[in-house]
CSV table of C-alpha atoms in Angstrom, one decimal:
chain,number,residue,atom,x,y,z
A,265,UNK,CA,-41.2,-44.7,14.3
A,266,UNK,CA,-37.7,-45.2,13.1
A,267,UNK,CA,-35.6,-47.2,10.7
A,268,UNK,CA,-32.1,-48.8,11.1
A,269,UNK,CA,-29.7,-49.7,8.3
A,270,UNK,CA,-26.2,-51.0,8.2
A,271,UNK,CA,-23.9,-53.1,6.0
A,272,UNK,CA,-25.5,-56.2,4.5
A,273,UNK,CA,-23.1,-58.6,6.1
A,274,UNK,CA,-20.7,-58.0,9.0
A,275,UNK,CA,-17.9,-60.4,9.9
A,276,UNK,CA,-16.3,-59.5,13.2
A,277,UNK,CA,-13.5,-61.1,15.2
A,278,UNK,CA,-9.8,-62.0,15.5
A,279,UNK,CA,-8.8,-63.8,12.3
A,280,UNK,CA,-11.9,-62.7,10.4
A,281,UNK,CA,-10.0,-61.5,7.3
A,282,UNK,CA,-8.2,-64.8,6.7
A,283,UNK,CA,-11.3,-66.8,7.2
A,284,UNK,CA,-13.5,-64.6,5.0
A,285,UNK,CA,-11.4,-64.0,1.9
A,286,UNK,CA,-13.5,-66.4,-0.1
A,287,UNK,CA,-16.4,-63.9,0.0
A,288,UNK,CA,-14.7,-62.0,-2.9
A,289,UNK,CA,-15.5,-64.9,-5.2
A,290,UNK,CA,-19.2,-64.3,-4.7
A,291,UNK,CA,-19.0,-61.0,-6.6
A,292,UNK,CA,-16.9,-61.9,-9.6
A,293,UNK,CA,-13.2,-62.2,-10.4
A,294,UNK,CA,-12.2,-58.6,-11.3
A,295,UNK,CA,-11.2,-56.4,-8.3
A,296,UNK,CA,-10.4,-52.7,-7.8
A,297,UNK,CA,-8.3,-52.8,-4.6
A,298,UNK,CA,-7.9,-49.6,-2.6
A,299,UNK,CA,-5.3,-49.4,0.2
A,300,UNK,CA,-3.0,-46.9,1.9
A,301,UNK,CA,0.6,-46.4,0.8
A,302,UNK,CA,1.8,-48.9,3.4
A,303,UNK,CA,0.5,-52.2,2.0
A,304,UNK,CA,1.6,-54.5,4.8
A,305,UNK,CA,-1.9,-55.1,6.1
A,306,UNK,CA,-3.2,-55.5,2.6
A,307,UNK,CA,-0.8,-58.2,1.7
A,308,UNK,CA,-3.1,-61.1,2.7
A,309,UNK,CA,-5.7,-59.7,0.2
A,310,UNK,CA,-3.2,-59.3,-2.6
A,311,UNK,CA,-1.8,-62.8,-2.0
A,312,UNK,CA,-5.3,-64.3,-2.1
A,313,UNK,CA,-6.1,-62.5,-5.4
A,314,UNK,CA,-3.0,-63.8,-6.9
A,315,UNK,CA,-3.6,-67.3,-5.6
A,316,UNK,CA,-7.1,-67.3,-7.1
A,317,UNK,CA,-5.7,-65.9,-10.4
A,318,UNK,CA,-8.1,-63.0,-10.1
A,319,UNK,CA,-7.8,-59.9,-12.2
A,320,UNK,CA,-7.1,-56.8,-10.1
A,321,UNK,CA,-6.1,-53.2,-10.2
A,322,UNK,CA,-4.4,-51.7,-7.1
A,323,UNK,CA,-4.9,-48.0,-6.0
A,324,UNK,CA,-2.8,-46.8,-3.1
A,325,UNK,CA,-3.7,-43.4,-1.7
A,326,UNK,CA,-2.1,-41.1,0.8
A,327,UNK,CA,-4.0,-38.8,3.1
A,328,UNK,CA,-7.7,-37.9,3.0
A,329,UNK,CA,-9.4,-38.2,-0.3
A,330,UNK,CA,-10.5,-35.2,-2.3
A,331,UNK,CA,-13.1,-34.9,-5.1
A,332,UNK,CA,-10.6,-34.5,-7.9
A,333,UNK,CA,-8.7,-37.6,-6.7
A,334,UNK,CA,-12.0,-39.6,-6.9
A,335,UNK,CA,-12.8,-38.3,-10.3
A,336,UNK,CA,-9.4,-39.1,-11.8
A,337,UNK,CA,-9.3,-42.6,-10.3
A,338,UNK,CA,-12.8,-43.4,-11.4
A,339,UNK,CA,-11.8,-42.7,-15.0
A,340,UNK,CA,-9.1,-45.4,-14.6
A,341,UNK,CA,-11.5,-47.7,-12.9
A,342,UNK,CA,-14.1,-47.4,-15.7
A,343,UNK,CA,-11.5,-48.6,-18.2
A,344,UNK,CA,-10.6,-51.5,-15.9
A,345,UNK,CA,-14.2,-52.5,-15.5
A,346,UNK,CA,-14.1,-54.2,-12.0
A,347,UNK,CA,-16.7,-56.5,-10.7
A,348,UNK,CA,-16.2,-55.2,-7.2
A,349,UNK,CA,-14.3,-52.7,-5.1
A,350,UNK,CA,-12.3,-53.9,-2.0
A,351,UNK,CA,-10.9,-51.3,0.3
A,352,UNK,CA,-8.5,-52.2,3.2
A,353,UNK,CA,-7.2,-49.4,5.4
A,354,UNK,CA,-8.2,-46.6,7.6
A,355,UNK,CA,-11.3,-44.4,7.3
A,356,UNK,CA,-9.9,-42.4,4.4
A,357,UNK,CA,-9.1,-45.5,2.4
A,358,UNK,CA,-12.6,-46.9,3.0
A,359,UNK,CA,-14.2,-43.6,2.0
A,360,UNK,CA,-12.2,-43.6,-1.2
A,361,UNK,CA,-13.2,-47.1,-2.0
A,362,UNK,CA,-16.9,-46.4,-1.2
A,363,UNK,CA,-16.8,-43.3,-3.4
A,364,UNK,CA,-15.3,-45.2,-6.3
A,365,UNK,CA,-17.8,-48.0,-6.0
A,366,UNK,CA,-20.6,-45.4,-6.3
A,367,UNK,CA,-19.1,-43.1,-9.0
A,368,UNK,CA,-17.6,-45.7,-11.4
A,369,UNK,CA,-21.0,-47.0,-12.6
A,370,UNK,CA,-22.7,-43.5,-12.6
A,371,UNK,CA,-22.5,-40.8,-15.3
A,372,UNK,CA,-21.3,-37.3,-14.7
A,373,UNK,CA,-18.8,-36.0,-12.2
A,374,UNK,CA,-18.6,-36.2,-8.4
A,375,UNK,CA,-20.0,-32.6,-8.0
A,376,UNK,CA,-23.3,-33.9,-9.4
A,377,UNK,CA,-23.7,-36.1,-6.4
A,378,UNK,CA,-22.0,-34.5,-3.3
A,379,UNK,CA,-23.9,-32.4,-0.7
A,380,UNK,CA,-23.6,-28.7,0.0
A,381,UNK,CA,-21.2,-27.7,-2.8
A,382,UNK,CA,-22.6,-30.0,-5.4
A,383,UNK,CA,-26.0,-30.7,-6.9
A,384,UNK,CA,-26.9,-33.5,-4.5
A,385,UNK,CA,-28.4,-35.6,-7.3
A,386,UNK,CA,-29.3,-39.1,-6.0
A,387,UNK,CA,-27.2,-41.9,-7.3
A,388,UNK,CA,-29.1,-43.5,-10.1
A,389,UNK,CA,-27.1,-46.7,-10.9
A,390,UNK,CA,-26.5,-49.1,-8.1
A,391,UNK,CA,-22.9,-48.9,-6.9
A,392,UNK,CA,-20.4,-51.7,-7.5
A,393,UNK,CA,-20.3,-54.4,-4.8
A,394,UNK,CA,-18.2,-53.0,-2.0
A,395,UNK,CA,-16.2,-54.9,0.6
A,396,UNK,CA,-14.8,-52.8,3.5
A,397,UNK,CA,-11.9,-54.0,5.7
A,398,UNK,CA,-10.8,-51.5,8.3
A,399,UNK,CA,-7.3,-51.5,9.7
A,400,UNK,CA,-7.9,-48.8,12.3
A,401,UNK,CA,-10.5,-48.5,15.0
A,402,UNK,CA,-11.8,-45.0,14.1
A,403,UNK,CA,-14.6,-43.7,11.9
A,404,UNK,CA,-16.6,-46.9,11.5
A,405,UNK,CA,-16.7,-46.2,7.8
A,406,UNK,CA,-17.1,-49.9,7.1
A,407,UNK,CA,-20.8,-49.5,8.2
A,408,UNK,CA,-21.6,-46.0,7.1
A,409,UNK,CA,-23.5,-44.8,4.0
A,410,UNK,CA,-21.4,-41.9,3.1
A,411,UNK,CA,-17.8,-41.0,2.0
A,412,UNK,CA,-16.2,-37.8,3.3
A,413,UNK,CA,-14.3,-35.9,0.6
A,414,UNK,CA,-12.4,-32.6,0.6
A,415,UNK,CA,-13.5,-30.0,-2.0
A,416,UNK,CA,-10.3,-28.0,-2.6
A,417,UNK,CA,-12.0,-25.3,-4.6
A,418,UNK,CA,-14.6,-24.7,-1.9
A,419,UNK,CA,-12.2,-25.4,1.0
A,420,UNK,CA,-14.7,-27.6,2.9
A,421,UNK,CA,-15.3,-31.3,3.5
A,422,UNK,CA,-18.5,-32.7,2.1
A,423,UNK,CA,-20.2,-36.1,1.8
A,424,UNK,CA,-21.2,-38.3,-1.0
A,425,UNK,CA,-24.1,-40.1,0.5
A,426,UNK,CA,-26.6,-42.8,-0.3
A,427,UNK,CA,-28.1,-45.8,1.5
A,428,UNK,CA,-26.9,-47.7,-1.6
A,429,UNK,CA,-23.3,-47.0,-0.5
A,430,UNK,CA,-23.5,-49.3,2.5
A,431,UNK,CA,-20.9,-52.0,2.2
A,432,UNK,CA,-22.1,-55.4,0.9
A,433,UNK,CA,-19.6,-57.0,3.3
A,434,UNK,CA,-17.7,-55.4,6.3
A,435,UNK,CA,-14.8,-57.6,7.6
A,436,UNK,CA,-13.8,-56.2,10.9
A,437,UNK,CA,-10.7,-58.0,12.1
A,438,UNK,CA,-9.1,-56.4,15.3
A,439,UNK,CA,-5.8,-58.1,14.6
A,440,UNK,CA,-5.3,-55.6,11.7
A,441,UNK,CA,-5.1,-52.8,14.3
A,442,UNK,CA,-2.4,-54.5,16.4
A,443,UNK,CA,0.7,-52.4,16.6
A,444,UNK,CA,-0.9,-49.2,15.4
A,445,UNK,CA,1.1,-46.2,16.7
A,446,UNK,CA,-0.1,-44.2,19.6
A,447,UNK,CA,-1.1,-41.1,17.7
A,448,UNK,CA,-3.1,-42.9,15.0
A,449,UNK,CA,-4.8,-45.1,17.7
A,450,UNK,CA,-5.6,-42.0,19.8
A,451,UNK,CA,-7.0,-40.1,16.9
A,452,UNK,CA,-9.1,-43.1,15.9
A,453,UNK,CA,-10.5,-43.6,19.4
A,454,UNK,CA,-11.6,-40.0,19.7
A,455,UNK,CA,-13.1,-40.1,16.3
A,456,UNK,CA,-15.2,-43.0,17.6
A,457,UNK,CA,-16.1,-41.0,20.7
A,458,UNK,CA,-17.3,-38.0,18.8
A,459,UNK,CA,-19.5,-40.2,16.6
A,460,UNK,CA,-21.0,-41.9,19.7
A,461,UNK,CA,-21.4,-38.7,21.6
A,462,UNK,CA,-23.1,-36.6,18.9
A,463,UNK,CA,-25.4,-39.5,17.8
A,464,UNK,CA,-26.4,-40.0,21.5
A,465,UNK,CA,-27.4,-36.3,22.1
A,466,UNK,CA,-28.5,-35.4,18.6
A,467,UNK,CA,-31.9,-34.0,17.7
A,468,UNK,CA,-33.1,-37.2,16.2
A,469,UNK,CA,-32.0,-40.3,18.2
A,470,UNK,CA,-34.0,-43.5,18.5
A,471,UNK,CA,-34.2,-46.4,21.0
A,472,UNK,CA,-31.9,-48.6,18.9
A,473,UNK,CA,-29.2,-45.9,18.3
A,474,UNK,CA,-29.4,-45.2,22.1
A,475,UNK,CA,-28.5,-48.8,22.8
A,476,UNK,CA,-25.7,-48.8,20.3
A,477,UNK,CA,-24.2,-45.5,21.6
A,478,UNK,CA,-24.4,-46.6,25.3
A,479,UNK,CA,-22.7,-49.9,24.6
A,480,UNK,CA,-20.1,-48.2,22.4
A,481,UNK,CA,-19.3,-45.6,25.1
A,482,UNK,CA,-18.9,-48.4,27.7
A,483,UNK,CA,-16.5,-50.4,25.5
A,484,UNK,CA,-14.6,-47.2,24.6
A,485,UNK,CA,-14.2,-46.2,28.2
A,486,UNK,CA,-12.9,-49.5,29.4
A,487,UNK,CA,-10.5,-50.1,26.5
A,488,UNK,CA,-9.2,-46.7,25.3
A,489,UNK,CA,-6.0,-46.4,27.2
A,490,UNK,CA,-5.1,-50.1,27.2
A,491,UNK,CA,-5.5,-50.2,23.5
A,492,UNK,CA,-3.9,-46.9,22.5
A,493,UNK,CA,-1.1,-46.8,25.0
A,494,UNK,CA,-0.4,-50.5,25.7
A,495,UNK,CA,-1.5,-52.2,22.5
A,496,UNK,CA,-3.5,-54.7,24.6
A,497,UNK,CA,-5.1,-57.1,22.2
A,498,UNK,CA,-8.4,-57.5,24.1
A,499,UNK,CA,-8.7,-53.8,24.4
A,500,UNK,CA,-8.0,-53.5,20.6
A,501,UNK,CA,-11.0,-55.8,20.0
A,502,UNK,CA,-13.2,-53.7,22.2
A,503,UNK,CA,-12.1,-50.5,20.4
A,504,UNK,CA,-12.8,-52.0,17.0
A,505,UNK,CA,-16.3,-53.0,18.2
A,506,UNK,CA,-16.9,-49.5,19.6
A,507,UNK,CA,-15.8,-47.9,16.3
A,508,UNK,CA,-18.2,-50.1,14.3
A,509,UNK,CA,-21.0,-49.1,16.7
A,510,UNK,CA,-20.1,-45.5,16.2
A,511,UNK,CA,-20.5,-45.9,12.4
A,512,UNK,CA,-23.8,-47.6,12.9
A,513,UNK,CA,-25.0,-44.8,15.2
A,514,UNK,CA,-24.2,-41.9,12.8
A,515,UNK,CA,-25.8,-43.8,9.9
A,516,UNK,CA,-29.1,-44.0,11.8
A,517,UNK,CA,-29.1,-40.9,14.0
A,518,UNK,CA,-27.5,-37.5,13.3
A,519,UNK,CA,-24.4,-35.6,14.2
A,520,UNK,CA,-24.0,-32.1,15.6
A,521,UNK,CA,-22.0,-28.9,15.8
A,522,UNK,CA,-18.6,-30.6,16.3
A,523,UNK,CA,-18.9,-32.3,12.9
A,524,UNK,CA,-20.5,-29.3,11.3
A,525,UNK,CA,-17.6,-27.0,12.3
A,526,UNK,CA,-15.1,-29.8,11.4
A,527,UNK,CA,-16.5,-30.0,7.9
A,528,UNK,CA,-15.9,-26.3,7.4
A,529,UNK,CA,-12.4,-26.3,9.1
A,530,UNK,CA,-11.4,-29.5,7.4
A,531,UNK,CA,-11.1,-27.9,4.0
A,532,UNK,CA,-9.1,-25.0,5.4
A,533,UNK,CA,-6.6,-26.8,7.7
A,534,UNK,CA,-4.1,-29.5,6.8
A,535,UNK,CA,-5.3,-31.4,9.9
A,536,UNK,CA,-6.9,-34.9,10.3
A,537,UNK,CA,-10.7,-34.8,10.6
A,538,UNK,CA,-10.5,-36.9,13.7
A,539,UNK,CA,-8.3,-34.4,15.5
A,540,UNK,CA,-10.5,-31.5,14.5
A,541,UNK,CA,-13.7,-33.1,15.8
A,542,UNK,CA,-12.1,-34.3,18.9
A,543,UNK,CA,-10.7,-30.9,19.9
A,544,UNK,CA,-14.0,-29.3,19.2
A,545,UNK,CA,-16.0,-31.9,21.1
A,546,UNK,CA,-15.7,-30.6,24.8
A,547,UNK,CA,-16.4,-27.0,23.7
A,548,UNK,CA,-19.5,-28.0,21.8
A,549,UNK,CA,-20.7,-30.2,24.7
A,550,UNK,CA,-20.4,-27.2,27.1
A,551,UNK,CA,-22.3,-24.9,24.7
A,552,UNK,CA,-25.1,-27.4,24.3
A,553,UNK,CA,-25.4,-27.9,28.0
A,554,UNK,CA,-25.5,-24.1,28.6
A,555,UNK,CA,-28.2,-23.8,25.9
A,556,UNK,CA,-30.1,-26.8,27.3
A,557,UNK,CA,-30.1,-25.3,30.8
A,558,UNK,CA,-31.3,-21.9,29.5
A,559,UNK,CA,-34.1,-23.6,27.6
A,560,UNK,CA,-35.1,-26.0,30.3
A,561,UNK,CA,-34.3,-29.0,28.2
A,562,UNK,CA,-34.3,-31.7,30.9
A,563,UNK,CA,-34.3,-34.4,28.3
A,564,UNK,CA,-31.0,-33.3,26.8
A,565,UNK,CA,-29.4,-32.7,30.1
A,566,UNK,CA,-30.4,-36.2,31.2
A,567,UNK,CA,-28.6,-37.6,28.1
A,568,UNK,CA,-25.4,-35.7,29.0
A,569,UNK,CA,-25.7,-36.9,32.6
A,570,UNK,CA,-26.1,-40.5,31.5
A,571,UNK,CA,-23.1,-40.2,29.2
A,572,UNK,CA,-21.0,-38.8,32.1
A,573,UNK,CA,-22.1,-41.7,34.3
A,574,UNK,CA,-21.0,-44.2,31.6
A,575,UNK,CA,-17.6,-42.5,31.1
A,576,UNK,CA,-16.9,-42.1,34.9
A,577,UNK,CA,-18.4,-45.4,36.1
A,578,UNK,CA,-20.4,-43.3,38.5
A,579,UNK,CA,-24.2,-43.3,38.1
A,580,UNK,CA,-24.5,-40.0,40.0
A,581,UNK,CA,-21.8,-38.2,38.0
A,582,UNK,CA,-22.4,-34.5,37.2
A,583,UNK,CA,-22.5,-33.5,33.5
A,584,UNK,CA,-19.2,-31.6,33.8
A,585,UNK,CA,-17.5,-34.9,34.8
A,586,UNK,CA,-18.2,-36.2,31.3
A,587,UNK,CA,-16.8,-33.1,29.6
A,588,UNK,CA,-13.7,-33.2,31.8
A,589,UNK,CA,-13.2,-36.9,30.9
A,590,UNK,CA,-13.0,-35.8,27.3
A,591,UNK,CA,-10.4,-33.1,28.0
A,592,UNK,CA,-8.3,-35.4,30.2
A,593,UNK,CA,-8.3,-38.1,27.5
A,594,UNK,CA,-7.3,-35.6,24.8
A,595,UNK,CA,-4.4,-34.5,26.9
A,596,UNK,CA,-3.3,-38.0,28.0
A,597,UNK,CA,-3.3,-39.2,24.4
A,598,UNK,CA,-1.4,-36.1,23.4
A,599,UNK,CA,-3.6,-35.2,20.5
A,600,UNK,CA,-2.4,-32.0,18.7
A,601,UNK,CA,-4.0,-28.7,19.4
A,602,UNK,CA,-5.8,-27.1,16.5
A,603,UNK,CA,-3.8,-23.9,16.9
A,604,UNK,CA,-0.8,-26.1,15.9
A,605,UNK,CA,-2.4,-26.4,12.4
A,606,UNK,CA,-3.1,-22.6,12.1
A,607,UNK,CA,-6.7,-22.5,13.2
A,608,UNK,CA,-6.2,-18.9,14.5
A,609,UNK,CA,-5.2,-17.8,11.0
A,610,UNK,CA,-8.6,-18.8,9.5
A,611,UNK,CA,-11.6,-16.4,9.1
A,612,UNK,CA,-14.0,-17.6,11.8
A,613,UNK,CA,-16.8,-15.7,9.9
A,614,UNK,CA,-16.2,-17.9,6.9
A,615,UNK,CA,-15.9,-21.1,8.9
A,616,UNK,CA,-19.2,-20.5,10.7
A,617,UNK,CA,-21.0,-19.6,7.5
A,618,UNK,CA,-19.7,-22.8,5.9
A,619,UNK,CA,-20.6,-24.8,9.0
A,620,UNK,CA,-24.2,-23.6,9.0
A,621,UNK,CA,-24.6,-24.9,5.5
A,622,UNK,CA,-23.4,-28.4,6.5
A,623,UNK,CA,-25.7,-31.4,6.9
A,624,UNK,CA,-24.1,-32.4,10.2
A,625,UNK,CA,-24.9,-29.2,12.1
A,626,UNK,CA,-28.6,-29.6,11.4
A,627,UNK,CA,-28.5,-32.6,13.8
A,628,UNK,CA,-27.3,-30.6,16.8
A,629,UNK,CA,-29.9,-31.0,19.6
A,630,UNK,CA,-30.2,-27.2,20.0
A,631,UNK,CA,-29.6,-24.7,17.2
A,632,UNK,CA,-26.5,-22.7,18.1
A,633,UNK,CA,-26.3,-19.1,17.0
A,634,UNK,CA,-23.5,-17.8,14.8
A,635,UNK,CA,-22.1,-16.0,17.9
A,636,UNK,CA,-22.0,-19.2,20.0
A,637,UNK,CA,-20.2,-21.0,17.2
A,638,UNK,CA,-17.7,-18.2,17.0
A,639,UNK,CA,-17.2,-18.5,20.7
A,640,UNK,CA,-16.5,-22.2,20.3
A,641,UNK,CA,-13.8,-21.5,17.7
A,642,UNK,CA,-12.2,-18.9,19.9
A,643,UNK,CA,-12.1,-21.4,22.8
A,644,UNK,CA,-10.4,-23.9,20.5
A,645,UNK,CA,-8.0,-21.3,19.3
A,646,UNK,CA,-7.4,-20.4,23.0
A,647,UNK,CA,-7.4,-16.8,22.2
A,648,UNK,CA,-10.2,-16.1,24.7
A,649,UNK,CA,-11.8,-13.6,22.4
A,650,UNK,CA,-8.7,-11.4,22.1
A,651,UNK,CA,-7.2,-12.7,18.8
A,652,UNK,CA,-7.8,-11.1,15.5
A,653,UNK,CA,-8.7,-13.7,12.9
A,654,UNK,CA,-7.7,-12.9,9.3
A,655,UNK,CA,-9.5,-13.5,6.1
A,656,UNK,CA,-6.6,-15.4,4.7
A,657,UNK,CA,-7.1,-19.1,4.5
A,658,UNK,CA,-4.5,-21.6,5.5
A,659,UNK,CA,-6.1,-24.3,3.5
A,660,UNK,CA,-4.4,-26.2,0.7
A,661,UNK,CA,-5.4,-25.5,-2.8
A,662,UNK,CA,-6.9,-28.4,-4.7
A,663,UNK,CA,-3.8,-28.5,-7.0
A,664,UNK,CA,-1.6,-28.9,-4.0
A,665,UNK,CA,-3.7,-31.7,-2.6
A,666,UNK,CA,-3.7,-33.6,-5.9
A,667,UNK,CA,0.1,-33.2,-6.2
A,668,UNK,CA,0.7,-34.4,-2.7
A,669,UNK,CA,-1.8,-37.3,-2.6
A,670,UNK,CA,-2.2,-38.5,-6.1
A,671,UNK,CA,-3.1,-42.2,-6.0
A,672,UNK,CA,-0.6,-44.8,-7.1
A,673,UNK,CA,-2.3,-47.3,-9.5
A,674,UNK,CA,-0.9,-50.7,-10.4
A,675,UNK,CA,-2.6,-53.4,-12.4
A,676,UNK,CA,-2.2,-57.2,-12.2
A,677,UNK,CA,-2.2,-58.1,-15.9
A,678,UNK,CA,-2.3,-61.8,-15.5
A,679,UNK,CA,-5.9,-62.0,-16.7
A,680,UNK,CA,-6.4,-58.7,-18.6
A,681,UNK,CA,-6.8,-60.5,-21.9
A,682,UNK,CA,-9.2,-63.2,-20.6
């Protein structure tokens, strides 16, 4: 027995944005628009809102959202009283929009609703209608039911989560990803991979998520380099589709230790979530395989072998081939090492303790001990067990995060008095 949920309506394909802008009118005439600081890709949306004489307020964010950022922007949003939230941008922008759609109509603060560091109170009032328009092929946030937020005071990343937060409309137009720089493309592609990989081998998969993950891995494998390194348009479409499948997979299956550790590290390092999970992935895969072998988990080993076969186009590929594929891709895409962000200056004891509290790590197919998680961190640090980790955190304080990434809010006043 299983269930499967995703966005109410998905519109996918080249040119999907221009052909679907009229869906805004179905939800009212007042729009809270969320985008990144670079508004080039959001321009068609802004032009449409102006052409329709729609009332809108524009929030432009930089970096990954934090809880205080959501709370402050929600206060502004409540005064504006939007009929809907439209978010166009990368995963962080979509998470910000998703969080605002949920928080604006609900009482209290964000800590009432977030997991782990908050009270985890279920959202009582239905979120505002939410339209998600991704401009990167990465997290699949357009079809997920959670928003990842940084808690500066706790120095962890946590989720605001509810099935009610699934987008009413997801418009996935691969043309919006054309011309994305190599680093952003590579980070996004590996974010997609860690979603597909962990959902495929997690402790609670189902036949439908298995199909989704396998197809996502196939498309990712055949398109990754052509999309990220050559900006090939057909490959960009494949990558966008794979990213969407990754979002569907983690909404309906579970994650694992890579995301559990990343949630703990993400609040302590000024590093993109996608880079953290990607660099953790091969080490977590190896630890899970070692644990599966010691416990005779043939079912789990079979999944890792099937994944290796898909990634190598060799049905008889050994499990290690799949792990090596990940390492080779990380190096060819030139994703930064975590030691470049100061991972070796963090307290691994604190990181592991925080990770063990995360929701994501509970989905790992085999429980990993604190010692094995410490070993993974030391492998990522490349200190081979010889480094001395300090208790000093290299995380950014909440006040620093707010100062560096405070949203820019502008309002179209053409219809404010109507």
